[in-house]
Short mmCIF file of C-alpha atoms in Angstrom, two decimals:
data_model
loop_
_atom_site.label_atom_id
_atom_site.label_comp_id
_atom_site.label_asym_id
_atom_site.label_seq_id
_atom_site.Cartn_x
_atom_site.Cartn_y
_atom_site.Cartn_z
CA MET A 1327 -8.83 -21.64 -23.44
CA PRO A 1328 -5.42 -19.89 -23.31
CA GLN A 1329 -2.39 -22.14 -22.91
CA ASN A 1330 -1.08 -22.41 -19.35
CA THR A 1331 2.68 -21.91 -19.57
CA PHE A 1332 3.17 -21.33 -15.83
CA ASP A 1333 4.09 -24.87 -14.80
CA THR A 1334 5.44 -26.07 -11.46
CA ARG A 1335 9.08 -25.36 -12.35
CA LEU A 1336 8.33 -21.76 -13.28
CA ALA A 1337 5.93 -21.18 -10.39
CA GLU A 1338 8.44 -22.38 -7.81
CA THR A 1339 11.16 -20.06 -9.19
CA TYR A 1340 8.95 -17.13 -10.22
CA GLU A 1341 10.14 -14.76 -7.49
CA ALA A 1342 13.80 -15.73 -8.02
CA LYS A 1343 13.56 -15.17 -11.77
CA TRP A 1344 11.80 -11.78 -11.57
CA PRO A 1345 12.97 -10.37 -8.19
CA GLU A 1346 12.51 -6.77 -9.36
CA LEU A 1347 8.73 -7.29 -9.45
CA PHE A 1348 8.70 -7.97 -5.71
CA ASP A 1349 10.71 -4.88 -4.76
CA PRO A 1350 8.61 -2.70 -2.40
CA ALA A 1351 9.41 0.25 -4.69
CA VAL A 1352 7.45 -1.58 -7.40
CA VAL A 1353 4.74 -3.20 -5.27
CA ASP A 1354 3.80 -0.35 -2.93
CA PRO A 1355 2.77 2.25 -5.55
CA ALA A 1356 0.59 -0.35 -7.30
CA VAL A 1357 -1.09 -1.32 -4.03
CA ASP A 1358 -1.64 2.35 -3.14
CA PHE A 1359 -3.23 2.96 -6.56
CA LEU A 1360 -5.52 -0.07 -6.36
CA ALA A 1361 -6.50 0.50 -2.74
CA GLY A 1362 -7.44 4.07 -3.60
CA LEU A 1363 -9.71 2.90 -6.40
CA ALA A 1364 -11.27 0.14 -4.30
CA GLY A 1365 -12.09 2.41 -1.35
CA PRO A 1366 -14.36 0.45 0.99
CA GLY A 1367 -15.18 -2.03 -1.78
CA ALA A 1368 -13.68 -5.33 -2.94
CA ALA A 1369 -11.13 -6.09 -5.67
CA LEU A 1370 -10.88 -8.88 -8.25
CA GLU A 1371 -7.49 -9.74 -9.76
CA LEU A 1372 -7.43 -11.42 -13.16
CA GLY A 1373 -4.31 -13.57 -13.26
CA ILE A 1374 -3.61 -13.48 -9.52
CA GLY A 1375 -0.50 -15.66 -9.80
CA THR A 1376 1.47 -16.03 -6.58
CA GLY A 1377 -0.27 -13.08 -4.94
CA ARG A 1378 2.42 -10.46 -5.52
CA LEU A 1379 -0.17 -7.65 -5.32
CA ALA A 1380 -3.20 -9.46 -3.92
CA LEU A 1381 -1.59 -10.28 -0.58
CA PRO A 1382 -0.37 -6.75 0.29
CA LEU A 1383 -3.66 -5.33 -0.99
CA SER A 1384 -5.53 -7.71 1.32
CA ARG A 1385 -3.33 -6.62 4.22
CA ARG A 1386 -4.47 -3.06 3.48
CA GLY A 1387 -8.01 -4.17 4.34
CA VAL A 1388 -9.31 -4.61 0.78
CA PRO A 1389 -11.25 -7.87 0.28
CA VAL A 1390 -9.51 -9.58 -2.67
CA HIS A 1391 -10.53 -12.47 -4.90
CA GLY A 1392 -8.51 -13.77 -7.82
CA ILE A 1393 -8.78 -15.93 -10.92
CA ASP A 1394 -5.87 -17.88 -12.39
CA LEU A 1395 -5.44 -20.72 -14.86
CA SER A 1396 -2.23 -22.07 -13.27
CA THR A 1397 -2.76 -24.41 -10.31
CA ALA A 1398 1.01 -24.31 -9.75
CA MET A 1399 0.99 -20.53 -9.28
CA ILE A 1400 -2.06 -20.78 -7.01
CA ALA A 1401 -0.22 -23.37 -4.89
CA GLN A 1402 2.60 -20.88 -4.36
CA LEU A 1403 0.06 -18.25 -3.31
CA ARG A 1404 -1.62 -20.65 -0.89
CA ALA A 1405 1.70 -21.32 0.85
CA LYS A 1406 2.21 -17.65 1.78
CA PRO A 1407 1.16 -15.93 5.01
CA GLY A 1408 -2.22 -14.20 4.73
CA ALA A 1409 -3.38 -16.33 1.80
CA GLU A 1410 -6.31 -17.57 3.85
CA HIS A 1411 -7.85 -14.11 3.49
CA VAL A 1412 -7.71 -14.15 -0.34
CA GLY A 1413 -10.26 -16.07 -2.38
CA VAL A 1414 -9.07 -17.84 -5.52
CA THR A 1415 -10.92 -19.46 -8.41
CA THR A 1416 -9.12 -21.65 -10.95
CA GLY A 1417 -9.98 -20.85 -14.55
CA ASP A 1418 -9.50 -18.72 -17.65
CA PHE A 1419 -9.85 -15.13 -16.49
CA ALA A 1420 -11.33 -14.07 -19.83
CA THR A 1421 -14.49 -16.09 -19.20
CA THR A 1422 -14.58 -17.44 -15.62
CA ARG A 1423 -17.23 -15.84 -13.41
CA VAL A 1424 -17.18 -15.56 -9.62
CA ALA A 1425 -19.93 -14.52 -7.24
CA GLY A 1426 -20.51 -10.90 -6.33
CA THR A 1427 -19.47 -7.56 -7.75
CA PHE A 1428 -16.32 -5.53 -7.21
CA ALA A 1429 -15.28 -1.90 -6.95
CA VAL A 1430 -12.16 -2.61 -8.98
CA VAL A 1431 -11.04 -5.38 -11.32
CA TYR A 1432 -7.36 -5.33 -12.21
CA LEU A 1433 -4.99 -7.06 -14.62
CA VAL A 1434 -1.29 -6.23 -14.20
CA ARG A 1435 2.19 -6.89 -15.50
CA ASN A 1436 1.29 -7.34 -19.19
CA THR A 1437 -1.06 -10.25 -18.40
CA ILE A 1438 -3.67 -9.05 -20.92
CA THR A 1439 -1.19 -10.12 -23.63
CA ASN A 1440 -1.35 -13.74 -22.39
CA LEU A 1441 -4.66 -13.81 -24.24
CA THR A 1442 -3.36 -14.37 -27.75
CA THR A 1443 -6.42 -13.52 -29.85
CA GLN A 1444 -8.44 -10.36 -30.15
CA ASP A 1445 -11.62 -12.29 -29.34
CA GLU A 1446 -10.14 -13.47 -26.03
CA GLN A 1447 -9.06 -9.95 -25.10
CA VAL A 1448 -12.51 -8.56 -25.95
CA ALA A 1449 -14.09 -11.33 -23.86
CA CYS A 1450 -11.82 -10.36 -20.95
CA PHE A 1451 -13.07 -6.77 -21.03
CA ARG A 1452 -16.66 -8.00 -21.05
CA ASN A 1453 -15.93 -10.35 -18.17
CA ALA A 1454 -14.36 -7.52 -16.18
CA ALA A 1455 -17.37 -5.28 -16.84
CA ALA A 1456 -19.74 -8.05 -15.74
CA HIS A 1457 -17.92 -8.26 -12.39
CA LEU A 1458 -17.83 -4.51 -11.75
CA GLU A 1459 -20.35 -2.69 -9.65
CA PRO A 1460 -21.78 0.48 -11.26
CA GLY A 1461 -19.08 3.13 -11.18
CA GLY A 1462 -16.36 0.54 -10.67
CA GLY A 1463 -13.02 0.62 -12.48
CA PHE A 1464 -11.12 -1.86 -14.63
CA VAL A 1465 -7.33 -1.41 -14.43
CA ILE A 1466 -4.73 -2.75 -16.84
CA GLU A 1467 -0.94 -2.38 -16.59
CA VAL A 1468 0.75 -3.28 -19.88
CA TYR A 1469 3.68 -2.33 -22.04
CA VAL A 1470 3.42 -0.17 -25.13
CA PRO A 1471 4.45 -2.31 -28.15
CA GLU A 1472 8.14 -1.78 -28.85
CA LEU A 1473 7.94 -1.76 -32.64
CA ARG A 1474 9.80 1.55 -32.89
CA ARG A 1475 12.83 -0.17 -31.34
CA LEU A 1476 13.09 -2.76 -34.11
CA PRO A 1477 15.88 -1.98 -36.58
CA PRO A 1478 14.71 -1.96 -40.21
CA GLY A 1479 14.29 -5.49 -41.50
CA GLN A 1480 14.65 -7.13 -38.08
CA THR A 1481 12.02 -8.75 -35.86
CA VAL A 1482 13.84 -9.32 -32.55
CA HIS A 1483 14.21 -6.82 -29.71
CA PRO A 1484 16.22 -7.44 -26.48
CA PHE A 1485 14.32 -6.40 -23.35
CA ALA A 1486 16.55 -7.86 -20.61
CA VAL A 1487 20.33 -8.17 -20.74
CA THR A 1488 22.00 -9.01 -17.42
CA PRO A 1489 24.51 -11.67 -16.33
CA GLU A 1490 21.61 -13.70 -14.89
CA HIS A 1491 18.85 -13.09 -17.45
CA LEU A 1492 18.65 -12.57 -21.20
CA GLY A 1493 15.27 -11.77 -22.73
CA PHE A 1494 14.34 -11.25 -26.38
CA GLU A 1495 11.00 -10.35 -27.95
CA GLU A 1496 10.40 -11.85 -31.40
CA TYR A 1497 7.69 -9.96 -33.28
CA ASP A 1498 5.29 -11.24 -35.92
CA VAL A 1499 3.92 -7.89 -37.05
CA ALA A 1500 1.39 -9.33 -39.50
CA ALA A 1501 -0.23 -11.48 -36.79
CA GLN A 1502 0.21 -8.88 -33.98
CA LEU A 1503 2.00 -11.50 -31.89
CA ALA A 1504 5.28 -11.54 -30.02
CA VAL A 1505 7.15 -14.48 -28.54
CA SER A 1506 9.15 -13.74 -25.39
CA HIS A 1507 12.30 -15.84 -25.12
CA HIS A 1508 14.02 -16.02 -21.71
CA TYR A 1509 17.39 -17.48 -20.76
CA TRP A 1510 18.46 -17.68 -17.11
CA THR A 1511 21.65 -18.91 -15.48
CA VAL A 1512 20.64 -20.87 -12.38
CA ASP A 1513 23.27 -22.79 -10.36
CA GLY A 1514 25.52 -23.00 -13.39
CA GLN A 1515 22.73 -24.31 -15.61
CA VAL A 1516 20.90 -22.48 -18.37
CA GLU A 1517 17.10 -22.49 -18.12
CA THR A 1518 14.91 -21.41 -21.01
CA TYR A 1519 11.29 -20.33 -21.29
CA SER A 1520 9.24 -18.97 -24.18
CA SER A 1521 5.68 -17.66 -24.28
CA THR A 1522 3.46 -16.15 -26.97
CA HIS A 1523 1.70 -12.83 -26.43
CA ARG A 1524 -0.72 -10.65 -28.38
CA TYR A 1525 0.57 -7.11 -28.04
CA VAL A 1526 -2.07 -4.41 -28.00
CA TRP A 1527 -2.09 -0.64 -28.38
CA PRO A 1528 -3.79 1.74 -25.93
CA ALA A 1529 -6.32 2.83 -28.55
CA GLU A 1530 -7.34 -0.78 -29.19
CA LEU A 1531 -7.83 -1.33 -25.47
CA ASP A 1532 -10.05 1.76 -25.37
CA LEU A 1533 -12.19 0.26 -28.13
CA MET A 1534 -12.44 -3.05 -26.26
CA ALA A 1535 -13.61 -1.13 -23.22
CA ARG A 1536 -16.22 0.68 -25.29
CA LEU A 1537 -17.50 -2.66 -26.64
CA ALA A 1538 -17.88 -3.81 -23.03
CA GLY A 1539 -19.83 -0.70 -22.06
CA MET A 1540 -17.00 1.07 -20.21
CA THR A 1541 -15.46 4.49 -20.78
CA PRO A 1542 -11.86 5.76 -20.39
CA HIS A 1543 -11.22 7.32 -16.99
CA GLU A 1544 -7.46 7.83 -16.67
CA ARG A 1545 -4.15 6.73 -18.22
CA TRP A 1546 -0.69 7.10 -16.72
CA ALA A 1547 2.84 5.97 -17.49
CA GLY A 1548 3.05 4.19 -14.13
CA TRP A 1549 1.46 3.54 -10.76
CA ARG A 1550 2.70 6.87 -9.38
CA ARG A 1551 0.53 8.63 -11.97
CA GLU A 1552 3.44 9.83 -14.09
CA PRO A 1553 2.16 11.55 -17.27
CA PHE A 1554 1.64 9.24 -20.24
CA THR A 1555 3.42 10.51 -23.36
CA GLY A 1556 4.47 9.26 -26.77
CA ASP A 1557 7.75 8.11 -25.22
CA SER A 1558 6.16 6.06 -22.40
CA ARG A 1559 7.09 2.39 -22.56
CA SER A 1560 4.14 1.18 -20.50
CA HIS A 1561 0.85 2.45 -19.17
CA VAL A 1562 -1.64 2.01 -16.35
CA SER A 1563 -5.14 2.61 -17.69
CA VAL A 1564 -8.52 2.74 -15.95
CA TRP A 1565 -11.94 2.39 -17.56
CA ARG A 1566 -15.18 2.95 -15.67
CA LYS A 1567 -18.47 1.12 -15.77
CA PRO A 1568 -21.22 3.77 -15.90
CA ARG A 1569 -23.32 4.27 -12.80
CA GLY A 1570 -26.91 3.18 -13.10
CA ASN A 1571 -26.13 0.13 -15.28
CA GLY A 1572 -26.80 -3.22 -13.74
#
């Protein structure tokens, strides 16, 4: 089972540490995208966290269920208005099953990289496919590996440099792993947090989808369906489960 690094301290300060993620300019396009895919059907979020997208999606009338390994993050979700309308199951989203099928299964904000082996990521695609109704879509939002930004001979890339937050990615290219190191200034104190991730290329994700019986449907640079190019730093990809398959 993947390591749960989202403890109580991090869960209680999650929104304060990453306020940009909760900006309506970030949340609303994602909710519009997911609601459009779900249509009259239900949605399953893998790694539901504190409900950043699940709660506004539920308010749009989409039935939402979520899976998350962190009981601390789930507790934060449960304390928010509207949480009573969102179902949550505690467990590893790569393997945990819930009842029913869904029009859309989604995994956002680089969460696929929390699974730190290829086997776990492949299992996640298969789990998503097992939860999808025929014709349903699996959505992943994830960054494009930043290897081109590494100076020759170096393995560390800064991804956040502000007075409140410093973030550095430390790459192990041979193992296809990256460790994210965070440093925050909170009330005059420095808080640190590190987590290991398995970075993954779009083509490898397409192969994982194929292994799970799904086919590529669309890929964009963001939730507003900006064109995906060789210079895009992240992507939103959708794979479909074929109709007629049980």
